[in-house]
Amino acid sequence: MNPPGDLSYILNHLGEERGQYANAVVPPIWQSSLYAAPTVAAMRAAIADELDQHFYTRGNNPTVAILRRKLAALEGAEDALLFGSGAAAVAAGVLASVRAGDHVLGVQKPYAWTRTLLQRMLPRLGVKTSLVDARDPAVVAAALRPETRLIVLESPNSMTFEQQDLGAIAALARARGIRTLADNSYATPLGQSPLALGIDMVVHSGTKYLSGHADAMVGALCASKAIVREVFEGPYMTLGAVLSPHDAWLVLRGLRTLPLRLERMAATAGRVVDFLAAHRRVRRVYYPQAADYPQPELTKRQLRHANGLLSIDLDTDIAGVERFCDGLKRFLMAASWGGYESLAFPVCGVRDWRGHEHELSVPVSLVRLSIGLEEPEVLIADLAQALDRI
Ligand SMILES: *Cc1c(COP(=O)(O)O)cnc(C)c1O
């Protein structure tokens, strides 16, 4: 569970062969879809190893390859693959691991499109799925079937931050020959190392903290060389949801400041959480480091640091939630998270939930806040004036 040893070496230098491009400090964007072979023999060799040679950019691109090496190193993985979105990385990891007749176990409150993949797409391919309350490894163990092939985890999840004991679940899966996948978007590789705990595949929505500037969509899958090759030869190359060289370059740039951004966001979020927890209009603050968080021992054991994402349950009705959100001036109202800018995402904004609250896995009065890089006082003042409007 140690953080990557020489973090600044990985972020600043690993994979960057400056001597090959005029000693430029920043690598170029290799904006080319294809590579010409000097001889037929060279072409044959390139096609035989599309993952590591240069033949076609859907398979390998030098700018994307730099990011690939860095993310693998950050996760302590043998290799990694980059995708055009986090959703593509999740889907590729899952699709490479199952076939008709298999069973997949997932967590109860996954990211929305992971839920759609597991509950709606997989059954059409003859794969059965069940989503269980995975906070207790015994519940996971009891839900396994002889045909279970994959366990899909997300710890913490991204609305209510429930955690799973990754080491315990990895151990019981390995004992039965079941593969495990963990979505590590929330913690980032700096905050948690699922592979070191025995998980087989780590996936990321790098659209969030890794890129950090709300300007790129990116997904990553980190695993052993054998699993990466399996995913590459399956969904990676056939579905083709790959990262563009330009977006890879933006993420390389974003990664340089990841430790600094997380440090600042965590410090600000701590102050915001203290303010909100003491406010009469806030029923509950959801945050792994909050005083009343229900799984403090997992926070202590699995998470190396806090970050800037939290949710609040407001003590009001939907109209009150709308008055609060409509009244925010510095928080932008948007769905994603992890960028430089603070965001508010009200669950009731997804559609009109009046009368349908029971269909939701989270309270309809929940508002997720992504804390950005603004001055903490500015954010707290904005929240205070918006809470007064309830
Ligand atoms: C956003 C998100 C995803 C999907 O990532 P995209 O980059 O938006 O496709 C997957 N998992 C979690 C936890 C997320 O927050």
Short mmCIF file of C-alpha atoms and ligand atoms in Angstrom, two decimals:
data_model
loop_
_atom_site.label_atom_id
_atom_site.label_comp_id
_atom_site.label_asym_id
_atom_site.label_seq_id
_atom_site.Cartn_x
_atom_site.Cartn_y
_atom_site.Cartn_z
CA MET A 1 0.00 0.00 0.00
CA ASN A 2 2.95 2.35 -0.40
CA PRO A 3 2.58 5.36 -2.70
CA PRO A 4 4.72 5.17 -5.86
CA GLY A 5 8.34 5.58 -4.77
CA ASP A 6 9.73 8.43 -6.85
CA LEU A 7 6.53 10.22 -7.74
CA SER A 8 8.08 13.27 -9.41
CA TYR A 9 10.30 11.02 -11.55
CA ILE A 10 7.20 9.26 -12.88
CA LEU A 11 5.28 12.49 -13.47
CA ASN A 12 8.17 14.51 -14.93
CA HIS A 13 10.41 12.00 -16.70
CA LEU A 14 9.29 8.37 -17.05
CA GLY A 15 8.66 7.44 -20.68
CA GLU A 16 9.92 10.78 -21.99
CA GLU A 17 12.82 10.21 -24.38
CA ARG A 18 13.73 13.85 -24.95
CA GLY A 19 16.80 13.01 -27.02
CA GLN A 20 14.48 11.65 -29.71
CA TYR A 21 12.63 14.94 -30.18
CA ALA A 22 15.16 17.79 -30.16
CA ASN A 23 15.47 17.69 -26.34
CA ALA A 24 12.12 19.45 -26.08
CA VAL A 25 11.10 19.48 -22.41
CA VAL A 26 7.49 18.70 -23.33
CA PRO A 27 6.81 15.76 -25.66
CA PRO A 28 5.18 16.41 -29.02
CA ILE A 29 1.66 15.40 -30.00
CA TRP A 30 2.29 12.68 -32.58
CA GLN A 31 -0.80 13.57 -34.61
CA SER A 32 -0.52 10.70 -37.08
CA SER A 33 -2.95 7.87 -37.57
CA LEU A 34 -0.42 5.58 -39.23
CA TYR A 35 3.25 4.69 -39.58
CA ALA A 36 5.04 3.72 -42.77
CA ALA A 37 7.14 0.55 -42.87
CA PRO A 38 10.47 0.73 -44.75
CA THR A 39 10.28 -2.96 -45.79
CA VAL A 40 7.74 -5.75 -45.99
CA ALA A 41 9.61 -7.56 -43.21
CA ALA A 42 9.33 -4.47 -40.97
CA MET A 43 5.61 -4.20 -41.71
CA ARG A 44 5.13 -7.86 -40.83
CA ALA A 45 6.95 -7.32 -37.51
CA ALA A 46 4.88 -4.20 -36.70
CA ILE A 47 1.56 -5.95 -37.39
CA ALA A 48 2.63 -8.92 -35.28
CA ASP A 49 2.95 -6.62 -32.25
CA GLU A 50 0.53 -3.75 -32.67
CA LEU A 51 0.48 -3.08 -28.93
CA ASP A 52 4.16 -2.14 -28.73
CA GLN A 53 5.30 -1.48 -32.32
CA HIS A 54 4.19 1.34 -34.59
CA PHE A 55 1.68 0.34 -37.23
CA TYR A 56 -1.62 2.16 -36.63
CA THR A 57 -2.65 4.68 -33.95
CA ARG A 58 -5.67 2.67 -32.80
CA GLY A 59 -3.12 0.18 -31.48
CA ASN A 60 -0.19 2.37 -30.39
CA ASN A 61 0.79 6.03 -30.56
CA PRO A 62 3.98 7.55 -29.10
CA THR A 63 2.20 10.33 -27.15
CA VAL A 64 -0.37 7.89 -25.76
CA ALA A 65 2.45 5.43 -24.96
CA ILE A 66 4.15 7.95 -22.63
CA LEU A 67 0.94 8.27 -20.62
CA ARG A 68 0.56 4.48 -20.68
CA ARG A 69 3.92 4.01 -18.99
CA LYS A 70 3.23 6.67 -16.38
CA LEU A 71 -0.18 5.29 -15.38
CA ALA A 72 1.15 1.73 -15.18
CA ALA A 73 3.95 2.95 -12.90
CA LEU A 74 1.59 4.99 -10.73
CA GLU A 75 -0.65 1.95 -10.20
CA GLY A 76 2.26 -0.43 -9.74
CA ALA A 77 1.02 -2.39 -12.79
CA GLU A 78 3.03 -4.27 -15.42
CA ASP A 79 1.16 -2.46 -18.19
CA ALA A 80 -1.78 -0.21 -18.98
CA LEU A 81 -4.15 0.72 -21.81
CA LEU A 82 -5.62 4.16 -22.47
CA PHE A 83 -9.19 4.75 -23.66
CA GLY A 84 -11.26 7.65 -24.95
CA SER A 85 -13.32 7.65 -21.73
CA GLY A 86 -13.53 5.96 -18.34
CA ALA A 87 -16.71 4.19 -19.43
CA ALA A 88 -14.77 2.56 -22.30
CA ALA A 89 -12.11 1.31 -19.87
CA VAL A 90 -14.72 -0.25 -17.56
CA ALA A 91 -16.56 -1.87 -20.49
CA ALA A 92 -13.34 -3.23 -22.03
CA GLY A 93 -12.20 -4.79 -18.75
CA VAL A 94 -15.59 -6.41 -18.21
CA LEU A 95 -16.17 -7.59 -21.80
CA ALA A 96 -12.70 -9.14 -22.00
CA SER A 97 -13.43 -11.21 -18.88
CA VAL A 98 -16.83 -12.82 -19.50
CA ARG A 99 -18.68 -15.02 -21.93
CA ALA A 100 -22.27 -16.30 -22.22
CA GLY A 101 -23.23 -18.42 -19.22
CA ASP A 102 -20.99 -16.54 -16.77
CA HIS A 103 -22.13 -14.58 -13.72
CA VAL A 104 -20.77 -11.16 -12.69
CA LEU A 105 -21.02 -9.67 -9.22
CA GLY A 106 -21.07 -5.88 -8.79
CA VAL A 107 -21.48 -3.30 -6.03
CA GLN A 108 -24.89 -1.91 -5.16
CA LYS A 109 -24.28 1.73 -6.12
CA PRO A 110 -21.84 1.80 -9.02
CA TYR A 111 -21.26 4.65 -11.47
CA ALA A 112 -24.46 4.98 -13.54
CA TRP A 113 -23.08 3.67 -16.85
CA THR A 114 -21.29 0.80 -15.09
CA ARG A 115 -24.72 -0.14 -13.75
CA THR A 116 -26.17 0.00 -17.29
CA LEU A 117 -23.34 -2.20 -18.58
CA LEU A 118 -23.85 -4.80 -15.84
CA GLN A 119 -27.63 -4.78 -15.58
CA ARG A 120 -28.75 -4.08 -19.15
CA MET A 121 -25.95 -4.88 -21.62
CA LEU A 122 -24.47 -8.06 -20.12
CA PRO A 123 -27.81 -9.93 -19.82
CA ARG A 124 -28.31 -9.39 -23.57
CA LEU A 125 -25.04 -11.28 -24.09
CA GLY A 126 -26.13 -14.18 -21.89
CA VAL A 127 -24.21 -13.03 -18.81
CA LYS A 128 -26.11 -12.91 -15.52
CA THR A 129 -25.30 -10.17 -13.01
CA SER A 130 -26.15 -9.32 -9.43
CA LEU A 131 -25.37 -6.15 -7.49
CA VAL A 132 -24.83 -6.63 -3.75
CA ASP A 133 -24.04 -4.54 -0.70
CA ALA A 134 -20.30 -5.22 -0.87
CA ARG A 135 -19.38 -3.25 2.27
CA ASP A 136 -19.32 -6.65 3.99
CA PRO A 137 -17.01 -9.25 2.32
CA ALA A 138 -19.23 -12.00 3.78
CA VAL A 139 -22.14 -10.71 1.67
CA VAL A 140 -19.88 -10.91 -1.40
CA ALA A 141 -18.78 -14.46 -0.51
CA ALA A 142 -22.41 -15.56 -0.04
CA ALA A 143 -23.44 -14.13 -3.43
CA LEU A 144 -20.77 -16.00 -5.44
CA ARG A 145 -21.97 -18.79 -7.72
CA PRO A 146 -20.03 -21.64 -9.36
CA GLU A 147 -20.26 -19.67 -12.65
CA THR A 148 -19.12 -16.31 -11.20
CA ARG A 149 -16.18 -15.11 -13.33
CA LEU A 150 -15.78 -11.44 -12.36
CA ILE A 151 -16.32 -9.08 -9.40
CA VAL A 152 -16.68 -5.38 -10.28
CA LEU A 153 -15.78 -3.03 -7.42
CA GLU A 154 -15.80 0.74 -6.99
CA SER A 155 -14.21 1.92 -3.77
CA PRO A 156 -15.10 4.55 -2.73
CA ASN A 157 -18.07 5.00 -5.07
CA SER A 158 -18.64 8.46 -6.42
CA MET A 159 -21.90 9.66 -4.78
CA THR A 160 -21.99 8.26 -1.24
CA PHE A 161 -18.36 7.02 -0.98
CA GLU A 162 -19.08 3.53 0.27
CA GLN A 163 -15.96 1.36 0.39
CA GLN A 164 -15.21 -2.31 -0.04
CA ASP A 165 -12.42 -4.22 1.69
CA LEU A 166 -10.36 -4.70 -1.48
CA GLY A 167 -7.80 -7.09 0.05
CA ALA A 168 -10.43 -9.36 1.60
CA ILE A 169 -12.54 -9.52 -1.58
CA ALA A 170 -9.45 -10.07 -3.77
CA ALA A 171 -8.41 -12.99 -1.53
CA LEU A 172 -11.77 -14.74 -1.66
CA ALA A 173 -11.97 -14.19 -5.43
CA ARG A 174 -8.46 -15.57 -6.06
CA ALA A 175 -9.22 -18.67 -4.01
CA ARG A 176 -12.06 -19.42 -6.44
CA GLY A 177 -10.30 -18.36 -9.67
CA ILE A 178 -12.54 -15.30 -10.06
CA ARG A 179 -11.14 -12.12 -11.64
CA THR A 180 -11.55 -8.72 -9.91
CA LEU A 181 -11.83 -5.21 -11.33
CA ALA A 182 -11.74 -2.04 -9.20
CA ASP A 183 -12.72 1.46 -10.32
CA ASN A 184 -10.09 3.67 -8.64
CA SER A 185 -11.24 7.01 -10.09
CA TYR A 186 -12.12 8.56 -6.72
CA ALA A 187 -8.91 7.77 -4.85
CA THR A 188 -6.52 8.12 -7.83
CA PRO A 189 -3.31 6.00 -7.87
CA LEU A 190 -1.88 8.44 -5.33
CA GLY A 191 -4.60 7.63 -2.81
CA GLN A 192 -5.04 3.88 -3.18
CA SER A 193 -3.26 0.90 -4.80
CA PRO A 194 -5.80 -1.89 -5.47
CA LEU A 195 -3.31 -4.07 -7.40
CA ALA A 196 -1.05 -4.25 -4.33
CA LEU A 197 -4.07 -5.60 -2.43
CA GLY A 198 -4.55 -8.43 -4.95
CA ILE A 199 -7.06 -6.85 -7.37
CA ASP A 200 -6.49 -7.96 -11.00
CA MET A 201 -7.60 -4.89 -12.99
CA VAL A 202 -7.74 -1.21 -12.00
CA VAL A 203 -9.78 1.18 -14.15
CA HIS A 204 -9.93 4.97 -14.11
CA SER A 205 -12.00 7.79 -15.38
CA GLY A 206 -9.00 10.05 -15.97
CA THR A 207 -11.53 12.65 -17.10
CA LYS A 208 -11.70 13.55 -13.40
CA TYR A 209 -8.60 14.12 -11.23
CA LEU A 210 -5.91 12.73 -13.56
CA SER A 211 -6.53 15.32 -16.28
CA GLY A 212 -7.94 17.80 -13.77
CA HIS A 213 -8.81 20.68 -16.10
CA ALA A 214 -12.25 19.72 -17.46
CA ASP A 215 -10.88 19.60 -20.99
CA ALA A 216 -10.18 15.93 -21.83
CA MET A 217 -12.01 12.60 -21.73
CA VAL A 218 -9.77 9.66 -20.82
CA GLY A 219 -9.98 6.17 -19.40
CA ALA A 220 -7.27 3.77 -18.24
CA LEU A 221 -6.99 0.08 -17.44
CA CYS A 222 -3.95 -1.13 -15.46
CA ALA A 223 -3.15 -4.82 -15.03
CA SER A 224 -0.65 -7.60 -15.66
CA LYS A 225 0.91 -7.90 -19.13
CA ALA A 226 -1.21 -11.01 -19.78
CA ILE A 227 -4.52 -9.30 -18.96
CA VAL A 228 -3.56 -6.14 -20.85
CA ARG A 229 -2.81 -8.23 -23.95
CA GLU A 230 -6.14 -10.04 -23.61
CA VAL A 231 -8.04 -6.72 -23.36
CA PHE A 232 -5.97 -5.28 -26.23
CA GLU A 233 -6.68 -8.16 -28.60
CA GLY A 234 -10.37 -8.14 -27.64
CA PRO A 235 -12.44 -5.04 -26.86
CA TYR A 236 -9.60 -2.52 -27.16
CA MET A 237 -8.90 -3.14 -30.84
CA THR A 238 -12.40 -4.26 -31.88
CA LEU A 239 -14.43 -1.49 -30.21
CA GLY A 240 -11.68 1.06 -30.88
CA ALA A 241 -12.64 3.47 -28.08
CA VAL A 242 -9.04 4.68 -27.86
CA LEU A 243 -7.46 7.90 -26.57
CA SER A 244 -6.49 10.54 -29.12
CA PRO A 245 -2.86 11.79 -29.09
CA HIS A 246 -4.06 15.31 -28.35
CA ASP A 247 -6.09 14.23 -25.32
CA ALA A 248 -3.14 12.10 -24.13
CA TRP A 249 -0.99 15.24 -24.27
CA LEU A 250 -3.54 17.19 -22.21
CA VAL A 251 -3.60 14.44 -19.59
CA LEU A 252 0.23 14.32 -19.46
CA ARG A 253 0.12 18.04 -18.72
CA GLY A 254 -2.62 17.63 -16.11
CA LEU A 255 -0.75 14.78 -14.36
CA ARG A 256 2.28 17.01 -13.66
CA THR A 257 0.30 18.88 -11.00
CA LEU A 258 -1.85 16.02 -9.66
CA PRO A 259 -0.17 15.83 -6.21
CA LEU A 260 -0.39 19.61 -5.73
CA ARG A 261 -4.00 19.79 -6.88
CA LEU A 262 -5.09 16.93 -4.62
CA GLU A 263 -3.29 18.43 -1.64
CA ARG A 264 -4.98 21.80 -2.10
CA MET A 265 -8.42 20.29 -2.80
CA ALA A 266 -8.22 18.02 0.25
CA ALA A 267 -7.26 20.93 2.50
CA THR A 268 -10.12 23.08 1.18
CA ALA A 269 -12.59 20.18 1.33
CA GLY A 270 -11.71 19.61 4.99
CA ARG A 271 -12.69 23.20 5.78
CA VAL A 272 -15.86 22.97 3.66
CA VAL A 273 -16.85 19.71 5.41
CA ASP A 274 -16.38 21.31 8.86
CA PHE A 275 -18.55 24.25 7.82
CA LEU A 276 -21.29 22.06 6.31
CA ALA A 277 -21.36 19.49 9.14
CA ALA A 278 -22.18 22.29 11.61
CA HIS A 279 -24.92 23.88 9.46
CA ARG A 280 -28.56 23.40 10.52
CA ARG A 281 -29.72 22.91 6.89
CA VAL A 282 -27.33 19.97 6.31
CA ARG A 283 -28.66 16.59 7.46
CA ARG A 284 -25.50 14.68 6.64
CA VAL A 285 -22.14 15.14 4.95
CA TYR A 286 -20.85 12.16 2.95
CA TYR A 287 -17.04 12.15 2.95
CA PRO A 288 -14.61 9.32 3.86
CA GLN A 289 -12.78 11.59 6.32
CA ALA A 290 -15.94 13.04 7.95
CA ALA A 291 -16.34 12.42 11.70
CA ASP A 292 -19.54 10.36 11.25
CA TYR A 293 -18.41 8.36 8.18
CA PRO A 294 -19.60 4.77 8.79
CA GLN A 295 -16.45 2.93 7.60
CA PRO A 296 -13.59 4.81 9.33
CA GLU A 297 -11.36 1.73 9.59
CA LEU A 298 -11.36 1.26 5.79
CA THR A 299 -10.55 4.94 5.26
CA LYS A 300 -7.59 4.48 7.59
CA ARG A 301 -6.41 1.23 6.09
CA GLN A 302 -7.05 1.76 2.35
CA LEU A 303 -6.96 5.48 1.58
CA ARG A 304 -3.65 7.35 1.79
CA HIS A 305 -5.19 10.81 1.54
CA ALA A 306 -8.42 12.78 1.30
CA ASN A 307 -9.59 14.51 -1.88
CA GLY A 308 -12.11 17.14 -2.88
CA LEU A 309 -15.31 15.20 -3.62
CA LEU A 310 -18.16 15.08 -1.09
CA SER A 311 -21.95 15.01 -0.95
CA ILE A 312 -24.49 16.67 1.30
CA ASP A 313 -28.00 15.64 2.20
CA LEU A 314 -29.98 18.84 2.72
CA ASP A 315 -32.65 19.08 5.38
CA THR A 316 -35.34 20.36 3.03
CA ASP A 317 -37.64 19.32 0.16
CA ILE A 318 -36.77 19.25 -3.56
CA ALA A 319 -37.87 22.88 -3.96
CA GLY A 320 -35.40 23.80 -1.21
CA VAL A 321 -32.61 21.85 -2.95
CA GLU A 322 -33.41 23.74 -6.15
CA ARG A 323 -33.28 27.10 -4.34
CA PHE A 324 -29.88 26.13 -2.88
CA CYS A 325 -28.39 25.02 -6.21
CA ASP A 326 -29.90 27.86 -8.24
CA GLY A 327 -28.46 30.29 -5.68
CA LEU A 328 -24.82 29.14 -5.97
CA LYS A 329 -22.66 31.76 -7.66
CA ARG A 330 -19.13 30.33 -7.71
CA PHE A 331 -19.97 26.60 -7.89
CA LEU A 332 -20.93 25.70 -11.46
CA MET A 333 -23.76 23.18 -11.80
CA ALA A 334 -22.47 20.20 -13.77
CA ALA A 335 -22.18 16.42 -13.64
CA SER A 336 -18.50 15.57 -13.67
CA TRP A 337 -15.88 16.23 -10.99
CA GLY A 338 -12.15 16.51 -10.33
CA GLY A 339 -11.34 19.70 -12.25
CA TYR A 340 -9.89 23.04 -11.16
CA GLU A 341 -13.41 24.49 -10.87
CA SER A 342 -15.87 23.79 -8.06
CA LEU A 343 -19.06 22.04 -9.12
CA ALA A 344 -22.45 21.16 -7.64
CA PHE A 345 -24.43 18.19 -8.93
CA PRO A 346 -27.95 17.76 -7.52
CA VAL A 347 -29.42 14.25 -7.80
CA CYS A 348 -32.84 15.84 -8.34
CA GLY A 349 -31.45 17.50 -11.49
CA VAL A 350 -31.12 14.17 -13.32
CA ARG A 351 -34.87 14.14 -13.98
CA ASP A 352 -38.02 15.13 -12.10
CA TRP A 353 -37.87 12.70 -9.18
CA ARG A 354 -41.00 13.95 -7.39
CA GLY A 355 -42.88 10.81 -6.40
CA HIS A 356 -40.14 8.43 -7.61
CA GLU A 357 -37.67 8.78 -4.73
CA HIS A 358 -37.94 5.07 -3.90
CA GLU A 359 -36.36 4.16 -7.28
CA LEU A 360 -33.10 5.90 -6.33
CA SER A 361 -30.19 4.27 -4.52
CA VAL A 362 -29.23 7.64 -2.96
CA PRO A 363 -31.38 10.34 -1.30
CA VAL A 364 -33.05 12.62 -3.87
CA SER A 365 -32.03 15.61 -1.71
CA LEU A 366 -28.34 14.70 -2.18
CA VAL A 367 -26.07 17.32 -3.77
CA ARG A 368 -22.53 16.31 -4.73
CA LEU A 369 -19.85 18.98 -4.46
CA SER A 370 -16.55 18.80 -6.30
CA ILE A 371 -14.13 21.17 -4.61
CA GLY A 372 -11.76 22.97 -6.97
CA LEU A 373 -8.79 25.25 -6.54
CA GLU A 374 -10.59 28.44 -5.48
CA GLU A 375 -9.88 30.18 -2.17
CA PRO A 376 -11.61 28.20 0.63
CA GLU A 377 -13.23 31.39 2.02
CA VAL A 378 -14.84 32.13 -1.35
CA LEU A 379 -16.39 28.65 -1.55
CA ILE A 380 -17.63 28.66 2.06
CA ALA A 381 -19.18 32.12 1.60
CA ASP A 382 -20.93 30.94 -1.56
CA LEU A 383 -22.31 27.84 0.19
CA ALA A 384 -23.42 29.95 3.17
CA GLN A 385 -25.42 32.42 1.08
CA ALA A 386 -26.99 29.59 -0.98
CA LEU A 387 -27.96 27.64 2.18
CA ASP A 388 -29.68 30.83 3.45
CA ARG A 389 -31.98 30.70 0.43
CA ILE A 390 -33.44 27.32 1.40
C1 LIG B 1 -17.02 9.50 -14.51
C2 LIG B 1 -16.85 8.12 -14.00
C3 LIG B 1 -16.72 7.03 -14.87
C4 LIG B 1 -16.86 7.18 -16.37
O1 LIG B 1 -15.80 7.92 -16.87
P1 LIG B 1 -15.92 8.83 -18.20
O2 LIG B 1 -14.54 9.33 -18.36
O3 LIG B 1 -16.93 9.91 -17.90
O4 LIG B 1 -16.40 7.92 -19.27
C5 LIG B 1 -16.48 5.78 -14.33
N1 LIG B 1 -16.39 5.61 -12.99
C6 LIG B 1 -16.53 6.63 -12.12
C7 LIG B 1 -16.41 6.37 -10.67
C8 LIG B 1 -16.77 7.92 -12.60
O5 LIG B 1 -16.92 8.94 -11.74
#
